[in-house]
CSV table of C-alpha atoms in Angstrom, one decimal:
chain,number,residue,atom,x,y,z
R,1,UNK,CA,0.0,0.0,0.0
R,2,UNK,CA,1.3,3.5,-0.9
R,3,UNK,CA,0.5,6.9,0.5
R,4,UNK,CA,-1.0,9.5,-1.7
R,5,UNK,CA,2.1,11.8,-1.4
R,6,UNK,CA,4.8,9.2,-1.2
R,7,UNK,CA,7.7,8.9,-3.7
R,8,UNK,CA,8.2,5.2,-3.0
R,9,UNK,CA,6.4,2.2,-4.5
R,10,UNK,CA,6.3,0.6,-1.1
R,11,UNK,CA,5.6,3.0,1.7
R,12,UNK,CA,5.7,2.3,5.4
R,13,UNK,CA,4.0,5.5,6.5
R,14,UNK,CA,0.5,4.2,5.8
R,15,UNK,CA,1.2,1.1,7.8
R,16,UNK,CA,2.5,3.2,10.7
R,17,UNK,CA,-0.5,5.5,10.6
R,18,UNK,CA,-2.9,2.6,10.4
R,19,UNK,CA,-1.2,0.8,13.3
R,20,UNK,CA,-1.3,3.8,15.6
R,21,UNK,CA,-2.2,7.4,14.9
R,22,UNK,CA,-0.9,8.9,18.1
R,23,UNK,CA,1.8,6.5,19.4
R,24,UNK,CA,5.1,8.2,19.9
R,25,UNK,CA,8.4,6.4,19.4
R,26,UNK,CA,10.7,5.7,22.3
R,27,UNK,CA,13.9,4.1,21.2
R,28,UNK,CA,15.7,4.1,24.5
R,29,UNK,CA,15.9,0.7,26.0
R,30,UNK,CA,15.1,-0.3,29.5
R,31,UNK,CA,18.8,-0.7,30.4
R,32,UNK,CA,19.9,2.7,29.3
R,33,UNK,CA,20.4,3.9,32.8
R,34,UNK,CA,17.1,5.8,33.3
R,35,UNK,CA,15.5,3.2,35.4
R,36,UNK,CA,17.5,4.4,38.4
R,37,UNK,CA,15.9,6.8,40.8
R,38,UNK,CA,17.2,10.3,40.5
R,39,UNK,CA,15.9,13.9,40.7
R,40,UNK,CA,14.8,13.7,37.0
R,41,UNK,CA,12.9,10.4,37.2
R,42,UNK,CA,9.5,12.1,37.3
R,43,UNK,CA,10.0,14.0,34.1
R,44,UNK,CA,7.9,12.8,31.2
R,45,UNK,CA,9.5,11.2,28.2
R,46,UNK,CA,9.5,13.4,25.1
R,47,UNK,CA,6.7,12.4,22.9
R,48,UNK,CA,7.7,13.3,19.3
R,49,UNK,CA,5.3,12.0,16.7
R,50,UNK,CA,6.6,11.2,13.3
R,51,UNK,CA,4.4,14.0,12.0
R,52,UNK,CA,6.2,16.4,14.3
R,53,UNK,CA,9.4,16.1,12.2
R,54,UNK,CA,9.1,18.5,9.3
R,55,UNK,CA,11.2,16.4,7.0
R,56,UNK,CA,9.7,13.5,5.2
R,57,UNK,CA,10.5,10.3,6.9
R,58,UNK,CA,10.9,8.5,3.6
R,59,UNK,CA,14.3,10.1,3.4
R,60,UNK,CA,15.4,8.5,6.7
R,61,UNK,CA,16.6,5.1,7.4
R,62,UNK,CA,15.2,3.3,10.4
R,63,UNK,CA,18.5,3.9,12.2
R,64,UNK,CA,18.4,7.6,11.5
R,65,UNK,CA,14.8,7.7,12.6
R,66,UNK,CA,15.7,6.1,15.9
R,67,UNK,CA,18.5,8.6,16.4
R,68,UNK,CA,16.1,11.5,15.7
R,69,UNK,CA,13.6,10.3,18.3
R,70,UNK,CA,16.4,9.7,20.8
R,71,UNK,CA,17.1,13.4,20.9
R,72,UNK,CA,14.8,14.3,23.8
R,73,UNK,CA,15.0,15.4,27.4
R,74,UNK,CA,16.2,11.9,28.4
R,75,UNK,CA,19.5,12.4,26.6
R,76,UNK,CA,20.1,15.7,28.5
R,77,UNK,CA,19.2,14.1,31.8
R,78,UNK,CA,21.5,11.1,31.1
R,79,UNK,CA,24.5,13.5,30.8
R,80,UNK,CA,23.4,15.4,33.9
R,81,UNK,CA,23.2,12.2,35.9
R,82,UNK,CA,26.6,10.9,34.6
R,83,UNK,CA,28.2,14.2,35.8
R,84,UNK,CA,26.9,13.4,39.3
R,85,UNK,CA,28.7,10.1,39.5
R,86,UNK,CA,32.1,9.4,40.9
R,87,UNK,CA,33.6,8.1,37.6
R,88,UNK,CA,35.0,11.4,36.3
R,89,UNK,CA,36.1,9.7,33.1
R,90,UNK,CA,32.5,9.7,32.0
R,91,UNK,CA,31.9,13.4,32.9
R,92,UNK,CA,31.0,15.8,30.1
R,93,UNK,CA,31.2,19.6,29.8
R,94,UNK,CA,27.6,20.4,29.1
R,95,UNK,CA,27.0,23.3,26.7
R,96,UNK,CA,23.7,24.6,25.5
R,97,UNK,CA,23.3,27.0,22.6
R,98,UNK,CA,20.1,29.0,22.2
R,99,UNK,CA,18.7,30.1,18.8
R,100,UNK,CA,17.7,33.8,18.7
R,101,UNK,CA,14.2,32.9,17.5
R,102,UNK,CA,13.6,30.8,20.6
R,103,UNK,CA,14.1,33.7,23.0
R,104,UNK,CA,11.0,35.7,22.1
R,105,UNK,CA,9.0,32.6,22.9
R,106,UNK,CA,10.3,32.5,26.4
R,107,UNK,CA,9.9,36.3,26.8
R,108,UNK,CA,6.3,36.4,25.6
R,109,UNK,CA,5.2,33.2,27.4
R,110,UNK,CA,6.5,34.4,30.8
R,111,UNK,CA,5.9,38.2,30.3
R,112,UNK,CA,9.6,39.1,30.4
R,113,UNK,CA,11.8,41.4,28.4
R,114,UNK,CA,14.0,39.4,25.9
R,115,UNK,CA,17.1,40.3,27.9
R,116,UNK,CA,15.6,39.1,31.1
R,117,UNK,CA,14.3,35.9,29.4
R,118,UNK,CA,17.8,35.1,28.1
R,119,UNK,CA,19.3,35.5,31.6
R,120,UNK,CA,16.6,33.6,33.4
R,121,UNK,CA,16.7,30.8,30.8
R,122,UNK,CA,20.5,30.7,31.4
R,123,UNK,CA,19.9,30.6,35.1
R,124,UNK,CA,17.4,27.7,34.8
R,125,UNK,CA,19.7,25.6,32.6
R,126,UNK,CA,22.6,26.1,34.9
R,127,UNK,CA,20.4,25.2,37.9
R,128,UNK,CA,20.0,21.8,36.2
R,129,UNK,CA,23.8,21.4,35.9
R,130,UNK,CA,24.6,22.9,32.5
R,131,UNK,CA,28.1,24.5,32.5
R,132,UNK,CA,27.9,26.9,29.6
R,133,UNK,CA,24.9,28.7,27.8
R,134,UNK,CA,25.6,30.4,24.5
R,135,UNK,CA,23.7,32.5,22.0
R,136,UNK,CA,23.9,31.2,18.4
R,137,UNK,CA,23.8,34.7,16.9
R,138,UNK,CA,27.5,34.7,16.3
R,139,UNK,CA,27.1,31.5,14.3
R,140,UNK,CA,24.4,33.2,12.2
R,141,UNK,CA,26.9,36.0,11.6
R,142,UNK,CA,29.3,33.5,10.0
R,143,UNK,CA,26.6,31.8,8.0
R,144,UNK,CA,25.3,35.1,6.6
R,145,UNK,CA,28.7,36.4,5.7
R,146,UNK,CA,29.6,33.2,3.9
R,147,UNK,CA,26.2,33.1,2.1
R,148,UNK,CA,26.7,36.7,1.0
R,149,UNK,CA,30.1,35.9,-0.5
R,150,UNK,CA,28.8,32.8,-2.2
R,151,UNK,CA,25.8,34.7,-3.8
R,152,UNK,CA,28.1,37.3,-5.3
R,153,UNK,CA,30.5,34.6,-6.6
R,154,UNK,CA,27.5,32.8,-8.2
R,155,UNK,CA,26.2,36.0,-9.7
R,156,UNK,CA,29.6,36.7,-11.3
R,157,UNK,CA,29.7,33.2,-12.7
R,158,UNK,CA,26.1,33.2,-14.0
R,159,UNK,CA,27.2,33.6,-17.7
R,160,UNK,CA,29.8,30.8,-17.4
R,161,UNK,CA,27.8,28.4,-15.3
R,162,UNK,CA,24.3,27.4,-16.5
R,163,UNK,CA,23.0,26.7,-13.0
R,164,UNK,CA,24.7,29.4,-11.0
R,165,UNK,CA,21.5,31.3,-10.5
R,166,UNK,CA,18.9,31.6,-9.1
R,167,UNK,CA,19.8,30.7,-5.6
R,168,UNK,CA,17.5,29.6,-2.8
R,169,UNK,CA,18.8,30.3,0.7
R,170,UNK,CA,17.2,29.8,4.0
R,171,UNK,CA,17.9,29.1,7.6
R,172,UNK,CA,15.0,26.7,7.4
R,173,UNK,CA,15.9,23.0,7.6
R,174,UNK,CA,13.0,21.6,5.6
R,175,UNK,CA,9.7,22.4,3.9
R,176,UNK,CA,6.8,22.1,6.3
R,177,UNK,CA,4.1,19.7,5.5
R,178,UNK,CA,0.5,20.8,5.6
R,179,UNK,CA,-2.0,18.8,7.6
R,180,UNK,CA,-2.3,16.5,4.6
R,181,UNK,CA,1.5,16.0,4.5
R,182,UNK,CA,2.1,17.4,1.1
R,183,UNK,CA,5.7,17.6,-0.1
R,184,UNK,CA,7.5,20.0,-2.4
R,185,UNK,CA,8.2,18.5,-5.8
R,186,UNK,CA,12.0,18.8,-6.0
R,187,UNK,CA,11.9,16.9,-9.3
R,188,UNK,CA,10.6,20.1,-10.8
R,189,UNK,CA,13.4,22.1,-9.1
R,190,UNK,CA,15.9,19.7,-10.5
R,191,UNK,CA,14.6,20.0,-14.0
R,192,UNK,CA,14.9,23.8,-13.8
R,193,UNK,CA,18.4,23.7,-12.4
R,194,UNK,CA,17.4,25.7,-9.3
R,195,UNK,CA,20.0,26.4,-6.6
R,196,UNK,CA,18.9,26.3,-3.0
R,197,UNK,CA,20.6,26.5,0.4
R,198,UNK,CA,18.5,24.7,3.0
R,199,UNK,CA,19.4,21.9,5.3
R,200,UNK,CA,18.1,18.5,6.5
R,201,UNK,CA,14.9,17.7,4.6
R,202,UNK,CA,15.4,19.3,1.3
R,203,UNK,CA,19.1,18.5,1.1
R,204,UNK,CA,18.5,14.9,2.1
R,205,UNK,CA,15.8,14.6,-0.5
R,206,UNK,CA,18.1,16.1,-3.2
R,207,UNK,CA,20.9,13.8,-2.3
R,208,UNK,CA,18.9,10.6,-2.1
R,209,UNK,CA,16.3,11.1,-4.8
R,210,UNK,CA,17.6,13.7,-7.3
R,211,UNK,CA,20.9,13.9,-9.2
R,212,UNK,CA,24.2,15.7,-9.1
R,213,UNK,CA,22.6,18.5,-11.1
R,214,UNK,CA,20.8,19.5,-7.9
R,215,UNK,CA,23.5,18.8,-5.3
R,216,UNK,CA,26.0,20.8,-7.2
R,217,UNK,CA,23.8,23.9,-6.8
R,218,UNK,CA,23.3,23.7,-3.0
R,219,UNK,CA,24.9,26.6,-1.2
R,220,UNK,CA,27.8,25.1,0.7
R,221,UNK,CA,27.6,27.5,3.8
R,222,UNK,CA,26.7,25.6,6.9
R,223,UNK,CA,23.5,26.6,8.7
R,224,UNK,CA,23.9,28.6,11.9
R,225,UNK,CA,23.2,25.5,14.0
R,226,UNK,CA,26.1,23.5,12.5
R,227,UNK,CA,28.5,26.5,12.5
R,228,UNK,CA,27.7,26.8,16.2
R,229,UNK,CA,28.7,23.1,16.5
R,230,UNK,CA,32.0,23.9,14.8
R,231,UNK,CA,32.5,26.9,17.1
R,232,UNK,CA,31.7,25.0,20.3
R,233,UNK,CA,33.6,21.7,19.4
R,234,UNK,CA,36.4,23.5,17.6
R,235,UNK,CA,37.2,27.0,18.7
R,236,UNK,CA,35.8,26.8,22.3
R,237,UNK,CA,37.1,23.3,22.9
R,238,UNK,CA,40.6,24.5,22.0
R,239,UNK,CA,40.3,27.5,24.2
R,240,UNK,CA,39.3,25.3,27.1
R,241,UNK,CA,41.9,22.6,26.3
R,242,UNK,CA,39.2,20.1,25.9
R,243,UNK,CA,38.8,17.2,23.5
R,244,UNK,CA,35.6,17.7,21.4
R,245,UNK,CA,34.2,14.4,22.7
R,246,UNK,CA,34.3,15.7,26.3
R,247,UNK,CA,31.7,18.3,25.4
R,248,UNK,CA,28.1,17.5,25.1
R,249,UNK,CA,26.5,20.2,22.9
R,250,UNK,CA,22.7,20.9,23.0
R,251,UNK,CA,20.9,23.3,20.7
R,252,UNK,CA,17.6,24.9,21.7
R,253,UNK,CA,15.7,25.6,18.5
R,254,UNK,CA,12.1,26.5,17.4
R,255,UNK,CA,11.5,23.4,15.3
R,256,UNK,CA,11.9,19.6,15.5
R,257,UNK,CA,13.6,19.3,12.1
R,258,UNK,CA,16.8,20.6,13.5
R,259,UNK,CA,17.2,17.2,15.2
R,260,UNK,CA,17.5,15.6,11.8
R,261,UNK,CA,20.0,18.2,10.6
R,262,UNK,CA,22.3,17.5,13.5
R,263,UNK,CA,22.7,13.8,12.4
R,264,UNK,CA,24.3,14.5,9.1
R,265,UNK,CA,27.5,12.4,8.6
R,266,UNK,CA,29.5,15.4,7.4
R,267,UNK,CA,28.9,17.1,10.8
R,268,UNK,CA,30.6,14.2,12.6
R,269,UNK,CA,34.3,14.0,13.5
R,270,UNK,CA,35.4,10.4,13.4
R,271,UNK,CA,38.7,11.1,15.1
R,272,UNK,CA,36.9,12.0,18.3
R,273,UNK,CA,33.7,10.0,17.6
R,274,UNK,CA,31.8,13.2,18.1
R,275,UNK,CA,28.9,15.0,16.4
R,276,UNK,CA,29.2,18.8,16.2
R,277,UNK,CA,25.7,19.0,17.8
R,278,UNK,CA,24.9,16.1,20.1
R,279,UNK,CA,21.2,16.8,20.8
R,280,UNK,CA,18.5,19.3,19.7
R,281,UNK,CA,15.7,20.2,22.0
R,282,UNK,CA,12.8,22.5,21.0
R,283,UNK,CA,11.8,25.6,23.0
R,284,UNK,CA,8.7,23.7,23.9
R,285,UNK,CA,10.6,20.8,25.3
R,286,UNK,CA,12.5,23.1,27.6
R,287,UNK,CA,9.2,24.5,28.9
R,288,UNK,CA,8.1,20.9,29.5
R,289,UNK,CA,11.1,20.4,31.8
R,290,UNK,CA,10.2,23.6,33.7
R,291,UNK,CA,6.6,22.4,34.1
R,292,UNK,CA,7.6,19.0,35.3
R,293,UNK,CA,9.9,20.6,37.8
R,294,UNK,CA,7.2,23.1,38.7
R,295,UNK,CA,9.6,26.0,38.0
R,296,UNK,CA,8.6,29.4,36.5
R,297,UNK,CA,11.0,31.6,34.6
R,298,UNK,CA,10.1,34.4,36.9
R,299,UNK,CA,11.4,32.5,39.9
R,300,UNK,CA,14.8,31.7,38.4
R,301,UNK,CA,17.9,33.7,39.2
R,302,UNK,CA,19.3,35.8,36.3
R,303,UNK,CA,22.7,34.7,35.0
R,304,UNK,CA,24.4,36.4,32.1
R,305,UNK,CA,24.7,34.3,29.0
R,306,UNK,CA,28.3,33.0,28.3
R,307,UNK,CA,30.4,33.9,25.3
R,308,UNK,CA,32.9,31.8,23.5
R,309,UNK,CA,35.7,34.1,24.6
R,310,UNK,CA,36.8,33.2,28.1
R,311,UNK,CA,35.4,35.2,31.0
R,312,UNK,CA,33.6,37.7,28.8
R,313,UNK,CA,29.8,37.5,29.1
R,314,UNK,CA,27.3,38.3,26.4
R,315,UNK,CA,25.6,41.8,26.6
R,316,UNK,CA,22.1,42.6,25.5
R,317,UNK,CA,20.4,40.3,23.0
R,318,UNK,CA,20.8,41.4,19.3
R,319,UNK,CA,19.4,40.1,16.1
R,320,UNK,CA,19.9,40.3,12.4
R,321,UNK,CA,17.8,42.5,10.0
R,322,UNK,CA,15.2,39.8,9.2
R,323,UNK,CA,11.8,40.6,10.8
R,324,UNK,CA,11.0,36.9,11.5
R,325,UNK,CA,14.3,35.1,10.9
R,326,UNK,CA,18.0,35.6,10.6
R,327,UNK,CA,17.5,38.0,7.7
R,328,UNK,CA,19.4,36.3,4.9
R,329,UNK,CA,17.5,38.1,2.2
R,330,UNK,CA,18.2,41.6,3.6
R,331,UNK,CA,21.8,41.0,4.3
R,332,UNK,CA,22.6,39.4,1.0
R,333,UNK,CA,20.6,42.0,-1.0
R,334,UNK,CA,22.5,44.9,0.6
R,335,UNK,CA,25.8,43.2,0.2
R,336,UNK,CA,25.2,42.3,-3.4
R,337,UNK,CA,24.0,45.8,-4.2
R,338,UNK,CA,27.2,47.2,-2.8
R,339,UNK,CA,29.6,44.6,-4.2
R,340,UNK,CA,28.1,44.2,-7.7
R,341,UNK,CA,26.7,47.6,-8.4
R,342,UNK,CA,28.4,50.0,-6.0
R,343,UNK,CA,25.1,51.0,-4.4
R,344,UNK,CA,24.5,51.6,-0.7
R,345,UNK,CA,21.0,50.4,0.2
R,346,UNK,CA,19.9,51.8,3.6
R,347,UNK,CA,16.3,50.6,3.7
R,348,UNK,CA,14.7,47.7,1.8
R,349,UNK,CA,11.2,48.1,0.5
R,350,UNK,CA,9.1,44.9,0.4
R,351,UNK,CA,6.4,44.6,-2.2
R,352,UNK,CA,3.7,42.2,-1.0
R,353,UNK,CA,2.4,40.0,-3.8
R,354,UNK,CA,-0.3,37.5,-3.1
R,355,UNK,CA,-0.1,37.9,0.7
R,356,UNK,CA,2.2,39.2,3.4
R,357,UNK,CA,4.2,36.0,3.4
R,358,UNK,CA,5.2,36.4,-0.3
R,359,UNK,CA,7.1,39.6,-0.9
R,360,UNK,CA,9.7,40.8,-3.4
R,361,UNK,CA,12.5,43.3,-3.3
R,362,UNK,CA,14.2,44.8,-6.4
R,363,UNK,CA,17.2,46.9,-7.1
R,364,UNK,CA,16.9,49.4,-10.0
R,365,UNK,CA,19.9,51.0,-11.8
R,366,UNK,CA,19.7,53.2,-14.9
R,367,UNK,CA,16.1,52.2,-15.4
R,368,UNK,CA,16.9,48.5,-15.3
R,369,UNK,CA,16.1,45.9,-12.6
R,370,UNK,CA,19.5,44.4,-11.7
R,371,UNK,CA,18.5,42.4,-8.7
R,372,UNK,CA,15.2,40.7,-7.9
R,373,UNK,CA,14.9,38.9,-4.6
R,374,UNK,CA,11.9,37.3,-3.0
R,375,UNK,CA,10.8,36.0,0.4
R,376,UNK,CA,8.4,33.1,0.4
R,377,UNK,CA,7.1,32.0,3.8
R,378,UNK,CA,4.7,29.2,4.3
R,379,UNK,CA,4.1,26.1,2.2
R,380,UNK,CA,1.3,27.6,0.1
R,381,UNK,CA,3.6,30.3,-1.1
R,382,UNK,CA,6.3,27.8,-1.8
R,383,UNK,CA,3.8,25.9,-4.0
R,384,UNK,CA,2.8,29.0,-5.9
R,385,UNK,CA,6.5,29.9,-6.4
R,386,UNK,CA,7.2,26.5,-7.8
R,387,UNK,CA,4.2,26.7,-10.1
R,388,UNK,CA,5.8,29.9,-11.5
R,389,UNK,CA,9.0,28.0,-12.0
R,390,UNK,CA,7.1,25.3,-13.9
R,391,UNK,CA,5.6,27.9,-16.2
R,392,UNK,CA,8.9,29.6,-16.9
R,393,UNK,CA,7.9,32.8,-15.2
R,394,UNK,CA,10.5,32.8,-12.5
R,395,UNK,CA,12.6,36.0,-12.6
R,396,UNK,CA,14.3,36.0,-9.2
R,397,UNK,CA,18.0,35.8,-8.5
R,398,UNK,CA,17.5,34.8,-4.9
R,399,UNK,CA,14.6,33.5,-2.8
R,400,UNK,CA,14.6,33.2,1.0
R,401,UNK,CA,12.3,30.3,1.8
R,402,UNK,CA,10.9,29.7,5.2
R,403,UNK,CA,8.5,26.8,5.5
R,404,UNK,CA,6.5,28.2,8.4
R,405,UNK,CA,4.1,31.1,7.7
R,406,UNK,CA,5.4,34.0,9.8
R,407,UNK,CA,8.9,32.7,9.7
R,408,UNK,CA,11.0,30.9,12.3
R,409,UNK,CA,9.1,32.3,15.2
R,410,UNK,CA,6.3,30.1,14.1
R,411,UNK,CA,8.4,26.9,14.3
R,412,UNK,CA,6.4,23.9,15.3
R,413,UNK,CA,8.5,23.3,18.4
R,414,UNK,CA,7.1,26.4,20.2
R,415,UNK,CA,4.0,28.6,20.4
R,416,UNK,CA,1.7,25.7,19.7
R,417,UNK,CA,-1.7,25.1,21.4
R,418,UNK,CA,-2.5,21.7,22.9
R,419,UNK,CA,-4.1,20.6,19.6
R,420,UNK,CA,-1.0,21.4,17.7
R,421,UNK,CA,-2.1,24.7,16.1
R,422,UNK,CA,-0.2,28.0,16.2
R,423,UNK,CA,-1.0,30.1,19.3
R,424,UNK,CA,-1.8,33.3,17.4
R,425,UNK,CA,-2.0,35.6,20.4
R,426,UNK,CA,1.4,34.4,21.7
R,427,UNK,CA,2.9,34.6,18.2
R,428,UNK,CA,1.8,38.3,17.9
R,429,UNK,CA,3.6,39.0,21.2
R,430,UNK,CA,6.7,37.2,20.0
R,431,UNK,CA,6.8,39.2,16.8
R,432,UNK,CA,6.6,42.4,18.8
R,433,UNK,CA,9.4,41.2,21.1
R,434,UNK,CA,11.6,40.2,18.2
R,435,UNK,CA,11.1,43.4,16.2
R,436,UNK,CA,12.2,45.4,19.3
R,437,UNK,CA,15.5,43.7,19.5
R,438,UNK,CA,18.4,45.9,18.3
R,439,UNK,CA,20.0,44.9,14.9
R,440,UNK,CA,23.7,44.2,14.6
R,441,UNK,CA,25.3,43.7,11.2
R,442,UNK,CA,27.5,40.6,11.0
R,443,UNK,CA,30.3,42.7,9.5
R,444,UNK,CA,30.4,44.8,12.7
R,445,UNK,CA,31.0,41.9,15.0
R,446,UNK,CA,34.6,42.4,16.1
R,447,UNK,CA,34.8,38.9,17.5
R,448,UNK,CA,33.9,37.4,14.1
R,449,UNK,CA,36.5,39.4,12.3
R,450,UNK,CA,39.1,38.4,14.8
R,451,UNK,CA,38.2,34.8,14.5
R,452,UNK,CA,38.5,34.9,10.8
R,453,UNK,CA,42.1,36.0,11.2
R,454,UNK,CA,43.3,34.2,14.3
R,455,UNK,CA,41.3,30.9,14.2
R,456,UNK,CA,40.3,30.5,10.5
R,457,UNK,CA,43.6,31.8,9.1
R,458,UNK,CA,41.9,34.4,6.8
R,459,UNK,CA,38.6,34.7,5.0
R,460,UNK,CA,39.8,32.8,1.9
R,461,UNK,CA,41.6,30.1,3.7
R,462,UNK,CA,41.3,26.4,3.4
R,463,UNK,CA,40.2,26.2,7.0
R,464,UNK,CA,37.2,28.5,6.3
R,465,UNK,CA,36.0,26.0,3.7
R,466,UNK,CA,36.6,23.1,6.1
R,467,UNK,CA,34.9,24.8,9.1
R,468,UNK,CA,32.1,26.9,7.7
R,469,UNK,CA,31.2,25.0,4.6
R,470,UNK,CA,30.1,21.4,3.7
R,471,UNK,CA,29.7,19.3,0.6
R,472,UNK,CA,26.7,17.5,-0.7
R,473,UNK,CA,26.6,14.5,-3.1
R,474,UNK,CA,23.9,12.5,-4.7
R,475,UNK,CA,23.0,9.1,-3.4
R,476,UNK,CA,21.9,6.6,-6.1
R,477,UNK,CA,18.2,5.8,-5.9
R,478,UNK,CA,16.0,3.7,-8.1
R,479,UNK,CA,14.0,5.4,-10.8
R,480,UNK,CA,10.8,4.6,-9.1
R,481,UNK,CA,11.7,7.2,-6.4
R,482,UNK,CA,11.2,9.9,-9.0
R,483,UNK,CA,7.6,8.8,-9.7
R,484,UNK,CA,5.9,12.0,-8.5
R,485,UNK,CA,2.9,13.4,-10.0
R,486,UNK,CA,2.5,17.2,-9.8
R,487,UNK,CA,-1.3,17.2,-9.6
R,488,UNK,CA,-1.1,14.6,-6.8
R,489,UNK,CA,1.4,16.6,-4.8
R,490,UNK,CA,-0.3,19.9,-4.9
R,491,UNK,CA,-3.9,21.2,-5.3
R,492,UNK,CA,-3.4,24.9,-5.7
R,493,UNK,CA,-6.5,27.0,-6.2
């Protein structure tokens, strides 16, 4: 039996859904050390349904699926409990990195300023036994800077390389399924030679189902999450004289699909048997821990967030120019305007097309449109955009794709009601909180510039490519995997 939207001839999803519609997967065995009584034994197991993962499970092996579901609170508690035992050889330095789109959730939910929320979240995590709490904004700085440079290089090669442009870029790990679990038809993208820079779901699909014609167009800059992994297990580990495998690195993120991204083999160091990111927890999973421990953020002591640079602490929370995300479109647009056309763009004017989540930005010079960018948020807008591609009406050089309507703040791992729908009132508060955060340009971060020179050996060095970039390659699949019907995938009115 085969699901309506599946790319395989034999699909296991229907079987799973028929067997149980609401059963979660718990892959931790009974002898994993959690049967012992400890201060965390009353906490509920994380219940992550297969539908909670925004990437299609047909791109995952059973082993990978098990590893995704294993990334829950239990894994954090396991390390916390090991650190309490006498055998210091098993102790880990526990570091937690928080995505900037998670902080407005905690601020709005607990009626705090974003700076207070950051400090109290740090205080709560350290009360559990976490050693370091970081902000991933610096990783997004690196990711944006590298993406800017890559876009300019692709633009300059556009006449020599057939598929240099357009380029899709996003901090989004995967396209979000609608309630009917529709999936984006990447076969069409492949046929059009579209370049995109997104992680986990899309990239896995491109590697396993499509061909080298697609994988060669994927932007090689790592996502902020994985760059943060390189910073913590590379730069910070060296500063602390630690082996990477002695650090257990947790990411707090707005969506579940970041768990899948963390498992990529190219984000693994065989020498130390260590992933760059060991575990991803959603903002909602952190709140679950608070609720189980009967702790309110307002009751937690404020502790300044750590930095990667010794005793220096982070100051006030800052963000990038994006209104709902890390702002790849705005940063790349302004950088490209300056580098390619010598134009300083101070303010960007968005032109809403079909709705507020599909907007375009253009740059005019001498009466000619020289840059045309778009932001497409939400799966419906992605569908419409792909239909334009199919009709040959796609004129954009760059598109920032975010699967969630409203952007990263609307990630499925936070701001959800009990029935799994977005909490609109809370989201409105989160947007207000996020918009009020001061903007810091990546180019102005002195720490980033210093790390380029001292740690990465210059912006054009081999180490930059090894640390901030990755490679993608196609995995051979049978032809039947490409058996996707457009009219079965989408029903666009």
